Amino acid sequence: MSPSLSTDGVPGTATGVQKTPAKLPGYQHPLDPLTPEEIVAVSLGLRKYVAEKTDIKAVRFITSSLLPPPKKSVLAFLGIPLATGKEPEHTQTIVRKAEVDFVDAVIGNAYNSVLALKEGNWEVETLDKLPEGVQPQISVEELLLCEDIIRADERVQKLAKEVGKSAEFFVNPCDVSDCIIHCIGVEPHQLCADGWAIGYDDRFPVTQRVQQALLFARLGRHENLYAHPMDFIPVVDSITKKVIHIDFPPRHTKPSSSSSMYSPTGLDLDLSSSKTTPPTLSEDAFSASNRERIPPPLENGDFLPDLMKENAEKTGKPFKLRDDIKPLHIVQPEGVSFKMNGHELEWQKWKMHISFHHREGLVLSTITYNDDGVIRPIIIGCLCLKWLYLMLHRNTHIRGSSPSTRSGEYGMGTMANELALGCDCLGQIHYLPGAFVKHDGTAFVIKNVICIHEEDAGLLWKHTDFRVGGRSQAVRSRRLVVQMICTLANYEYMFNYSFYQDGNINLDIGLSGILQVYAEDKNTPASSPFATTLAPGVSAQYHQHLFSVRVDPMIDGLSNTVTETDVIPLPNAPTGSPLNHAGNAFITKTQSISKQSEGARDYDLQLDRRWAITNPTRKHPYSGKAAGYTIMGKGAVTPLLARDDSWVAKRAAFAKKALWVVRDKEGPKGSRVWPAGKYVPQTRDSPPDSVVNWAKGDDNLDGEDILLFITMGTFT
């Protein structure tokens, strides 16, 4: 039976069912993502090759995406010259290629393959077995599988029931339904598991494809499961579909004596176990935690209005939705000001390509600006969020301080929402779809995954002549917004790229959803330095969100330079001196980042440090300075708080620096793309193909084809 396109089993994102047409559609732009039909055809081509020429037992598709052609070929195809004002290069033939990661569903070995479209058929060009311990990203279906595995495990069932039985001793009086839950324990169908990558854990062989299951009890079909965290964490093998271990994280407690293990740090608390090191697999994990079982809190934490109203009626508490705000209508009776041609957009003087990728989700590329008839390239490669890193302290919940490298381990695209008019997007909207591969080679289809619309952006410019009879001029600002939202378990991430009429580009990243939580017992101090209490028995650990934005610039051409500018007091000019009589003189000091060994840069708030991407061959007619774009990210600069030799810093060394500048080098499988490596799950160090290793050496960065990785984030 041939694969078909379906949306069955897609968790809250898929819409519609598509059938494979007799003839595959051609692409309009060389960076257009694989269509759902192409994903199916690629799967067929790979399956045929595997069946005929390998001993691989069963293919479990993990990813399938476009392998971008060389950037100079893309530029020639689009008629964009290598430098502003020059003639475009001769158009070259572009062979459309796809890259696939898959695992042997029987043995667990992982593979990478490149296929090329030749005369209407996808043919395998390369098929490589990944090195031992290298794992492709965790698929949506594996995350869902994690929940099925733990619900079927007898040990998990027993532990869930036991902790439920003890709950009656620790909770407040409740209604009849809650009392029944106390007495019978948590049933398998009430268990919910958020599958998390194992991160760094040397207790498990690198060859196992494992996840940890953060457990919660869901006491009603749509109620907020995060209000009821469980006190143990199963670890599952995605290949054998078995629970291979169960962890019982210790808990912080009130110090019993002055010998608290935290006393050297000045923290007034202790840990139920003797150390933060997780127990070995041969030890009894519960005994090692040295604590009692902690029942799931039973207080409701619902966010759906109908459930909130229902709970209020049960308890007799007043409930009313806000009704004191008048309607706000956004209308464009003459339609939108932008034009779409497939995945290519034109608005005002901007032109760009917009696409969807299973890993980073929303991807922008070939961005140009029409400067009074002169097409000026700005960004050629993808402007996109390449990596998101959620760093958790080894509090008392996440086993072994496992960090979650969310983009590389799960994919932001595979977790993207289907956007809804009037809620996620407001106004006159144009949507783009997205698709990614399922285990069986068919395609997940997300109908409205990218939202494009215009917004009023306040004042663009204003000036008033204050003199009597003077005139004033004000200009309203319009911006174009390209948006994507994704849900990763408890968190929502909102990504808005905004383009302005004055040539500015802005990226806003919003965090929403629900904090990651754990169950806290009655002996935990009320004010932990590692977490905040959200509700009785429910705490949320402090953590960081760190993002890396990849920029492949082409400011007026491929010959670009990054400069670093500091604002400093006038040197060697004390107050009262001839050059600084009042003592308030300051200047800017600018230097080029000219060698790759200098490409890792720190931010300095005291110097108001800033970076600019410039083209040294293109000068401003009056200032004489090189044309360029300044990186304005001061409000999002957040240093990595983990120690340099920590597990976190080893796996995500990119987060140690605010900016990385490296040479771009293209190979058979594309450009330098992933700041912490292409394959992230279960890594234990920075792989060779990561930015920390690209930055080694003395390659010239002055006037070259360069890449920037900008680190930003927040502490929560």
XYZ file of C-alpha atoms in Angstrom:
716
model
C 0.000 0.000 0.000
C 1.432 3.368 -0.984
C 1.801 6.069 1.668
C -0.904 8.705 1.644
C -1.215 12.080 3.268
C -3.208 12.071 6.450
C -3.763 14.129 9.540
C -4.813 11.287 11.805
C -3.268 11.388 15.243
C -1.801 14.890 15.028
C -2.195 16.477 18.485
C -4.265 19.574 17.940
C -2.599 20.901 14.819
C -3.664 19.058 11.675
C -6.478 20.075 9.379
C -7.782 18.372 6.297
C -6.803 15.295 4.356
C -4.781 15.541 1.171
C -4.309 12.966 -1.554
C -1.151 12.525 -3.579
C -1.726 13.941 -7.093
C -0.740 11.974 -10.153
C 1.986 14.525 -10.926
C 4.156 16.163 -8.283
C 3.983 19.971 -8.274
C 7.094 21.894 -9.188
C 8.661 24.448 -6.884
C 8.586 28.186 -7.545
C 11.504 29.174 -5.334
C 14.614 27.042 -4.676
C 14.064 27.405 -0.913
C 10.405 26.349 -0.948
C 9.927 23.658 1.718
C 9.012 20.112 0.777
C 5.316 19.875 0.075
C 3.267 17.136 1.751
C 3.242 15.332 -1.589
C 7.014 15.552 -1.818
C 7.416 14.216 1.725
C 5.429 11.142 0.717
C 7.425 10.710 -2.491
C 10.728 11.043 -0.617
C 9.551 8.374 1.828
C 8.706 6.042 -1.057
C 12.109 6.561 -2.654
C 13.945 5.866 0.594
C 11.850 2.803 1.463
C 12.509 1.318 -1.951
C 16.263 1.815 -1.601
C 16.334 0.440 1.960
C 14.359 -2.658 0.980
C 16.539 -3.419 -2.047
C 20.028 -2.516 -0.880
C 20.269 -2.662 2.933
C 19.582 -5.014 5.845
C 17.714 -2.350 7.835
C 14.749 -4.050 9.491
C 12.104 -1.323 9.729
C 12.201 2.391 8.965
C 10.882 4.872 11.512
C 11.008 8.277 9.814
C 12.042 11.103 12.146
C 12.624 14.117 9.878
C 12.314 14.877 6.170
C 13.106 18.321 4.815
C 14.575 20.314 1.970
C 18.365 20.291 1.685
C 18.965 23.900 0.615
C 21.035 24.427 -2.523
C 24.255 26.501 -2.373
C 23.541 30.159 -1.670
C 25.229 31.422 -4.852
C 22.980 29.155 -6.904
C 19.946 30.569 -5.096
C 21.092 34.131 -5.734
C 21.640 33.445 -9.426
C 18.224 31.799 -9.739
C 16.568 34.867 -8.185
C 18.660 37.382 -10.144
C 20.256 38.847 -7.008
C 23.857 39.996 -7.654
C 26.702 39.045 -5.299
C 27.203 42.781 -4.658
C 24.777 45.689 -4.914
C 24.976 47.347 -8.320
C 26.656 44.392 -10.039
C 25.156 42.013 -12.584
C 23.727 38.718 -11.291
C 25.723 35.587 -11.948
C 24.711 33.147 -14.664
C 21.767 30.970 -13.611
C 22.799 27.451 -12.680
C 20.791 24.253 -12.742
C 19.465 23.525 -9.263
C 18.807 19.922 -8.307
C 16.095 19.716 -5.666
C 17.283 17.603 -2.740
C 15.824 16.271 0.481
C 17.492 15.165 3.705
C 15.993 12.426 5.879
C 16.822 11.182 9.373
C 15.373 7.843 10.444
C 15.951 5.024 12.890
C 15.768 1.269 12.559
C 12.631 0.666 14.607
C 13.819 -2.833 15.541
C 17.502 -2.372 16.382
C 17.582 1.362 17.123
C 20.429 2.401 14.808
C 20.069 5.916 13.360
C 20.687 6.967 9.751
C 20.900 10.064 7.568
C 20.100 10.048 3.866
C 20.169 12.573 1.032
C 17.848 12.114 -1.941
C 17.740 14.035 -5.232
C 14.784 14.658 -7.528
C 15.727 13.248 -10.936
C 13.218 13.042 -13.777
C 10.285 13.083 -11.371
C 11.647 10.422 -8.994
C 13.442 10.817 -5.669
C 16.665 8.809 -5.741
C 18.983 8.108 -2.808
C 22.389 9.742 -3.215
C 23.836 8.952 0.217
C 22.827 6.758 3.135
C 25.006 7.053 6.243
C 24.723 5.316 9.568
C 25.128 7.866 12.360
C 27.967 7.274 14.854
C 27.167 5.310 17.986
C 25.305 7.457 20.489
C 24.218 10.075 17.948
C 20.451 10.454 17.958
C 18.138 12.438 15.646
C 15.492 14.637 17.224
C 12.605 13.178 19.198
C 9.444 12.984 17.119
C 5.925 14.047 18.086
C 4.829 10.430 17.950
C 7.611 9.392 20.333
C 6.451 12.049 22.792
C 2.925 10.643 22.621
C 4.310 7.109 22.832
C 5.971 8.015 26.128
C 2.556 8.423 27.749
C 1.327 5.082 26.406
C 4.446 3.348 27.748
C 4.125 4.623 31.309
C 0.385 3.928 31.489
C 0.993 0.286 30.532
C 3.839 -0.274 33.013
C 2.845 -2.232 36.139
C 5.432 -0.539 38.365
C 4.187 2.898 37.369
C 0.577 1.834 37.933
C 1.446 0.544 41.415
C 3.349 3.686 42.400
C 0.525 5.922 41.167
C -2.070 4.033 43.173
C 0.057 3.950 46.301
C 0.665 7.677 46.385
C -3.025 8.290 45.770
C -3.989 6.172 48.768
C -1.779 8.189 51.070
C -3.214 11.461 49.792
C -6.102 11.474 52.267
C -3.670 12.217 55.096
C -2.276 15.385 53.528
C -5.094 17.231 51.760
C -7.838 19.499 52.968
C -11.477 18.317 53.132
C -12.895 17.875 49.676
C -16.024 16.970 47.818
C -17.124 13.389 47.220
C -15.395 12.965 43.856
C -12.043 14.048 45.291
C -12.397 11.663 48.233
C -12.911 8.795 45.817
C -9.669 9.727 44.097
C -7.862 9.685 47.436
C -9.079 6.235 48.273
C -8.541 4.449 44.977
C -5.331 6.216 43.987
C -4.424 7.576 40.559
C -5.576 5.234 37.808
C -3.502 4.584 34.635
C -5.888 6.532 32.404
C -5.474 9.543 34.724
C -1.699 9.598 34.272
C -0.284 12.126 31.834
C 3.367 12.200 30.812
C 5.283 15.088 29.311
C 8.090 13.368 27.467
C 11.385 15.192 27.959
C 14.726 14.402 26.405
C 17.037 12.748 28.892
C 19.641 15.429 28.389
C 22.937 14.509 30.006
C 22.832 11.269 32.008
C 25.774 8.895 31.929
C 23.820 6.220 33.783
C 22.268 5.127 30.493
C 24.119 3.749 27.456
C 24.497 6.241 24.623
C 22.992 3.662 22.266
C 19.574 3.758 23.972
C 16.961 6.181 22.647
C 15.497 7.368 25.917
C 13.112 9.948 27.341
C 12.159 10.921 30.862
C 8.445 11.154 31.621
C 7.370 14.036 33.852
C 4.160 12.730 35.374
C 0.932 14.477 36.268
C -2.528 13.311 37.292
C -5.411 14.529 35.147
C -8.621 14.167 37.127
C -10.945 15.380 34.368
C -10.752 15.279 30.581
C -9.717 18.900 29.967
C -8.644 20.070 33.407
C -5.211 21.530 34.090
C -3.000 18.502 34.666
C -0.100 20.702 35.827
C -2.017 21.354 39.054
C -1.371 17.716 40.043
C 2.320 16.789 39.617
C 3.413 13.289 40.634
C 6.494 12.624 42.753
C 8.392 10.145 40.543
C 9.891 10.181 37.038
C 9.973 7.086 34.809
C 12.627 6.799 32.107
C 11.509 5.060 28.907
C 13.232 3.458 25.922
C 11.489 4.591 22.729
C 12.697 1.586 20.726
C 11.799 -1.239 23.137
C 8.765 0.753 24.368
C 9.577 -0.105 27.982
C 10.100 1.743 31.252
C 13.779 1.120 32.006
C 14.132 3.055 35.254
C 12.174 5.119 37.767
C 13.675 8.095 39.596
C 12.487 9.603 42.875
C 13.989 13.092 43.067
C 14.899 14.204 46.593
C 13.314 17.267 48.156
C 14.600 20.322 49.931
C 13.769 20.309 53.622
C 14.166 22.563 56.605
C 17.719 22.160 57.993
C 17.903 19.793 60.936
C 21.207 21.172 62.207
C 24.027 23.551 61.415
C 25.589 20.782 59.322
C 23.320 21.475 56.349
C 24.978 20.521 53.066
C 24.098 24.001 51.793
C 25.632 25.892 54.730
C 28.801 26.834 52.770
C 26.572 28.686 50.313
C 24.673 30.459 53.067
C 21.353 28.831 52.182
C 19.129 27.893 55.095
C 17.865 24.548 53.792
C 18.853 20.930 53.429
C 18.270 18.063 51.002
C 16.504 14.841 51.866
C 19.310 12.828 50.250
C 22.980 13.254 51.063
C 23.956 14.633 47.634
C 22.580 15.961 44.368
C 24.177 13.139 42.381
C 21.447 10.814 41.059
C 21.632 7.245 42.393
C 23.121 4.515 40.238
C 20.780 2.193 38.381
C 21.628 -0.597 40.828
C 20.536 1.445 43.855
C 16.991 1.643 45.152
C 15.983 5.084 43.882
C 13.245 5.648 46.427
C 15.498 4.722 49.359
C 18.186 7.005 47.980
C 15.743 9.930 47.947
C 15.345 9.517 51.753
C 11.845 10.933 51.816
C 8.222 9.931 52.085
C 5.933 9.668 49.094
C 4.383 12.992 48.095
C 0.760 12.817 46.950
C -0.319 14.908 43.983
C -1.967 18.183 45.082
C -5.686 18.120 44.358
C -6.591 21.792 44.243
C -7.995 22.790 40.851
C -5.888 25.045 38.662
C -8.127 25.261 35.605
C -7.719 27.919 32.916
C -10.636 27.017 30.627
C -13.517 29.413 31.405
C -16.227 26.739 31.401
C -14.292 24.602 33.882
C -13.514 27.624 36.046
C -17.205 28.463 36.145
C -18.135 24.863 36.940
C -15.637 24.699 39.808
C -16.853 28.031 41.161
C -20.436 26.777 41.193
C -19.366 23.651 43.102
C -17.571 25.641 45.769
C -20.015 28.548 45.905
C -17.328 31.059 44.950
C -18.227 33.979 42.656
C -16.974 33.760 39.064
C -17.308 36.289 36.283
C -15.369 36.855 33.081
C -14.210 40.397 32.404
C -16.867 42.293 30.467
C -15.746 45.902 30.879
C -13.872 46.301 27.587
C -15.416 47.535 24.347
C -14.887 45.808 20.975
C -11.827 46.786 18.941
C -12.190 46.216 15.209
C -9.244 46.098 12.814
C -10.415 46.491 9.234
C -8.705 46.984 5.873
C -11.602 47.608 3.480
C -9.250 47.870 0.493
C -7.328 44.747 1.432
C -3.754 44.238 2.557
C -0.718 46.071 1.206
C 1.444 42.993 0.728
C 1.546 40.516 -2.129
C 2.141 36.771 -1.887
C 3.488 34.567 -4.658
C 3.655 31.113 -3.150
C 6.139 31.479 -0.282
C 7.530 34.786 -1.535
C 6.271 38.047 -0.034
C 6.513 41.684 -1.152
C 5.538 44.568 1.116
C 6.484 48.224 0.763
C 10.154 47.963 -0.286
C 10.719 44.568 1.287
C 10.888 41.214 -0.461
C 11.536 37.898 1.278
C 10.955 34.161 1.267
C 8.952 32.603 4.119
C 9.012 28.891 4.806
C 8.361 26.236 7.425
C 10.941 23.805 8.803
C 10.371 20.914 11.187
C 13.177 22.061 13.506
C 13.135 25.856 13.713
C 9.610 26.381 12.434
C 9.415 29.824 10.835
C 12.335 30.566 8.488
C 12.947 33.826 6.599
C 15.496 34.099 3.794
C 16.524 36.048 0.654
C 15.492 39.323 2.306
C 16.038 42.362 0.084
C 15.123 46.060 0.210
C 14.267 48.157 -2.838
C 16.160 51.412 -2.285
C 14.603 53.655 -4.940
C 15.043 51.057 -7.661
C 18.302 49.556 -6.364
C 17.760 46.073 -4.953
C 19.881 45.825 -1.832
C 20.267 42.341 -0.304
C 20.225 42.216 3.501
C 19.945 38.589 4.564
C 20.455 35.678 2.176
C 20.391 32.603 4.406
C 17.825 31.823 7.040
C 16.969 34.408 9.652
C 15.560 32.057 12.208
C 15.603 30.805 15.743
C 18.014 27.906 15.557
C 18.092 26.835 19.156
C 16.192 27.203 22.322
C 17.614 26.098 25.603
C 15.692 25.677 28.837
C 18.166 25.311 31.676
C 16.854 23.863 34.925
C 18.685 23.931 38.236
C 19.150 20.534 39.883
C 16.366 21.526 42.154
C 14.479 18.569 43.433
C 12.479 17.753 40.386
C 14.258 17.400 37.061
C 16.448 14.354 37.407
C 20.132 14.973 37.090
C 19.847 18.652 36.098
C 18.824 17.584 32.621
C 18.580 20.606 30.377
C 16.059 20.640 27.571
C 17.475 21.699 24.225
C 14.037 22.237 22.841
C 14.666 23.200 19.237
C 17.274 20.518 18.607
C 15.617 17.768 20.612
C 11.949 18.199 19.686
C 11.741 20.753 16.887
C 9.878 24.030 17.098
C 8.144 23.323 13.788
C 6.776 19.942 14.784
C 5.276 21.591 17.890
C 3.779 24.555 16.018
C 0.138 25.541 16.527
C -2.517 25.931 13.913
C -3.314 29.612 14.344
C -6.833 30.922 14.828
C -8.213 34.195 13.488
C -9.232 36.630 16.222
C -7.142 34.941 18.905
C -3.612 34.197 17.737
C -3.813 36.629 14.818
C -5.956 39.746 14.510
C -6.807 41.656 11.355
C -6.663 40.810 7.663
C -4.576 37.633 7.713
C -2.718 35.545 5.180
C -1.731 32.062 6.352
C 0.921 29.659 5.135
C 0.788 25.902 5.769
C 3.492 23.567 7.007
C 4.149 19.837 6.888
C 6.516 17.323 8.436
C 6.982 13.590 8.248
C 5.325 10.937 10.408
C 6.937 7.666 11.468
C 5.300 5.819 8.575
C 6.470 8.311 5.937
C 3.163 10.135 5.538
C 2.843 13.842 6.284
C 1.548 15.868 9.200
C -0.203 18.884 7.746
C -0.614 22.115 9.710
C -2.939 24.314 7.725
C -2.372 27.769 9.261
C 1.059 27.486 10.851
C 2.433 30.903 9.802
C 0.415 34.104 10.084
C 1.181 37.249 8.056
C -0.520 40.569 8.686
C -0.046 44.327 8.957
C -0.241 46.403 12.127
C -0.242 50.049 13.029
C 3.028 50.614 14.915
C 2.532 54.041 16.424
C 4.603 56.986 15.282
C 7.327 56.447 12.724
C 8.577 60.045 12.881
C 7.427 63.403 14.216
C 8.735 66.931 14.604
C 7.086 70.196 15.668
C 8.471 73.664 15.001
C 7.886 75.153 18.450
C 7.999 78.747 17.215
C 4.831 80.800 16.913
C 3.086 79.827 13.713
C 5.375 76.838 13.245
C 4.105 73.693 11.615
C 4.418 70.043 12.648
C 4.620 66.794 10.750
C 3.784 63.315 12.025
C 4.007 60.037 10.128
C 2.278 56.883 11.273
C 4.280 53.676 11.197
C 3.084 50.473 9.594
C 4.775 47.163 10.181
C 4.498 43.738 8.622
C 4.352 40.871 11.123
C 5.249 37.255 10.357
C 4.238 35.043 13.273
C 4.441 31.498 14.577
C 3.408 29.993 17.933
C 4.442 26.615 19.237
C 3.545 24.563 22.305
C 6.175 22.442 24.002
C 4.375 20.580 26.785
C 3.646 23.256 29.396
C 5.120 26.280 27.599
C 3.976 28.362 24.634
C 6.529 30.299 22.597
C 5.431 33.157 20.340
C 7.772 34.342 17.592
C 7.012 37.609 15.794
C 9.277 38.970 13.079
C 8.382 42.602 12.308
C 9.514 44.592 9.278
C 9.254 48.370 9.350
C 9.039 51.051 6.686
C 12.328 52.621 7.813
C 14.274 49.393 7.141
C 14.333 48.037 10.685
C 13.811 44.340 11.446
C 12.620 43.285 14.889
C 12.240 39.862 16.530
C 9.930 39.540 19.536
C 9.867 36.267 21.483
C 6.999 35.828 23.918
C 6.723 33.171 26.616
C 3.320 32.020 27.767
C 1.544 28.853 28.908
C 2.220 27.262 32.289
C 5.396 27.025 34.341
C 7.013 23.612 34.734
C 6.064 22.393 38.210
C 6.790 19.670 40.745
C 5.063 18.333 43.854
C 6.340 19.755 47.124
C 5.839 18.142 50.514
C 4.870 19.664 53.872
C 8.494 19.765 55.105
C 9.740 22.036 52.340
C 10.607 25.604 53.402
C 7.973 28.117 52.364
C 10.504 30.285 50.530
C 12.943 28.137 48.587
C 15.841 29.944 46.881
C 15.456 27.526 43.954
C 11.730 27.838 43.225
C 8.544 29.767 43.750
C 5.345 28.351 45.260
C 2.365 28.561 42.900
C -0.257 26.740 44.956
C -0.334 24.472 48.012
C 2.051 21.611 47.216
C 2.938 22.976 43.754
C 6.257 24.714 43.085
C 7.956 25.943 39.917
C 11.741 25.841 39.727
C 13.685 28.853 38.535
C 15.144 28.442 35.070
C 16.547 30.198 32.042
C 15.331 30.392 28.472
C 18.245 31.013 26.135
C 17.779 31.500 22.405
C 20.261 31.567 19.564
C 19.296 33.464 16.421
C 21.203 32.564 13.270
C 21.780 35.400 10.825
C 23.337 34.769 7.404
C 23.906 38.383 6.347
C 24.374 39.795 2.886
C 24.542 43.519 3.513
C 24.911 44.898 -0.028
C 26.737 41.670 -0.946
C 28.518 38.683 0.557
C 31.601 40.640 1.702
C 30.593 41.592 5.242
C 32.366 42.629 8.434
C 31.151 42.786 12.045
C 32.267 45.792 14.086
C 32.105 46.238 17.849
C 31.508 49.686 19.312
C 31.914 50.751 22.962
C 30.990 54.094 24.489
C 33.867 55.239 26.713
C 34.962 58.378 28.582
C 37.451 60.428 26.602
C 40.794 58.721 27.335
C 43.655 60.611 28.971
C 41.500 63.687 29.476
C 40.755 64.316 33.170
C 38.292 66.949 34.299
C 39.794 70.383 33.819
C 42.061 69.332 30.983
C 42.010 71.315 27.701
C 39.941 68.646 25.916
C 37.582 67.917 28.802
C 37.099 71.032 30.893
C 33.756 69.921 32.405
C 34.728 66.233 32.679
C 31.749 64.934 30.713
C 33.340 64.108 27.352
C 32.876 60.638 25.910
C 33.501 59.004 22.552
C 32.774 55.780 20.711
C 35.518 53.264 20.054
C 34.973 50.877 17.149
C 36.980 47.849 16.113
C 36.448 45.144 13.505
C 36.141 41.498 14.503
C 38.705 40.423 11.962
C 39.766 36.905 12.979
C 37.685 33.846 13.772
C 39.533 33.389 17.069
C 38.069 36.788 18.062
C 34.532 35.862 17.017
C 33.173 34.898 20.452
C 32.062 38.151 22.072
C 30.699 39.181 25.472
C 28.219 41.958 26.045
C 29.245 44.858 28.291
C 26.400 46.900 29.741
C 28.725 49.490 31.254
C 30.151 50.296 27.825
C 26.759 50.109 26.099
C 28.441 47.700 23.687
C 26.832 47.175 20.313
C 27.656 45.293 17.152
C 27.029 46.148 13.521
C 27.089 44.047 10.360
C 28.646 46.200 7.656
C 29.829 46.083 4.071
C 33.209 47.853 3.952
C 32.910 48.348 0.181
C 29.660 50.326 0.427
C 29.988 53.775 2.041
C 27.410 56.328 3.152
C 27.719 59.379 0.863
C 28.037 61.893 3.712
C 29.378 60.152 6.819
C 31.745 57.954 4.863
C 30.897 55.055 7.159
C 30.226 51.551 5.869
C 26.596 50.657 5.238
C 25.278 48.230 7.803
C 22.755 47.004 10.317
C 23.226 47.442 14.077
C 22.248 44.616 16.434
C 20.105 46.172 19.168
C 19.525 43.424 21.715
C 20.428 45.013 25.039
C 17.086 44.242 26.623
C 17.448 40.515 25.958
C 21.069 39.969 26.992
C 21.170 37.239 29.632
C 24.350 35.372 30.573
C 24.321 31.643 31.148
C 24.129 31.206 34.918
C 25.505 27.661 34.995
C 29.210 27.171 35.651
C 31.566 26.890 32.683
C 32.276 23.207 33.379
C 28.628 22.321 34.044
C 26.680 19.761 32.037
C 24.633 22.601 30.602
C 27.644 24.569 29.398
C 29.230 21.472 27.878
C 26.156 20.703 25.799
C 25.292 24.292 24.890
C 28.572 26.166 24.855
C 27.017 28.739 22.528
C 25.195 30.177 25.553
C 28.469 31.295 27.121
C 28.744 34.221 24.713
C 26.326 36.912 23.577
C 27.583 36.841 19.989
C 29.463 34.418 17.767
C 30.878 35.436 14.389
C 32.231 32.671 12.150
C 32.981 32.083 8.472
C 30.272 30.332 6.546
C 31.440 27.148 4.875
C 29.116 25.127 2.678
C 29.455 21.406 2.181
C 27.541 18.574 0.508
C 24.897 18.764 3.257
C 24.585 22.510 3.414
C 25.915 25.382 5.437
C 26.886 25.781 9.078
C 23.492 25.864 10.717
C 23.161 24.452 14.235
C 25.055 26.288 17.039
C 25.103 23.235 19.328
C 25.374 20.616 16.597
C 22.977 18.988 14.194
C 22.186 16.037 16.455
C 21.358 17.111 19.987
C 19.479 14.421 21.977
C 21.645 12.808 24.670
C 24.791 14.737 23.756
C 27.387 14.963 26.511
C 29.666 17.605 25.052
C 29.859 20.126 22.213
C 30.053 18.147 18.939
C 32.543 19.068 16.201
C 29.804 20.724 14.113
C 28.980 23.380 16.731
C 29.724 27.067 16.924
C 32.250 26.736 19.751
C 34.416 24.629 17.422
C 33.723 26.679 14.309
C 35.107 29.698 16.172
C 38.526 28.079 16.561
C 41.356 28.993 14.208
C 42.404 32.233 12.553
C 40.219 32.387 9.464
C 39.738 35.949 8.258
C 36.338 37.492 9.075
C 36.916 40.930 7.550
C 34.965 41.382 4.322
C 33.985 37.720 4.081
C 30.891 35.510 3.842
C 30.106 35.286 7.546
C 27.488 33.941 9.946
C 26.273 35.402 13.233
C 24.720 33.526 16.142
C 23.122 35.963 18.597
C 22.331 34.671 22.099
C 19.457 36.193 24.024
C 17.176 35.062 26.777
C 15.518 35.571 30.109
C 15.513 34.236 33.656
C 12.204 32.943 34.998
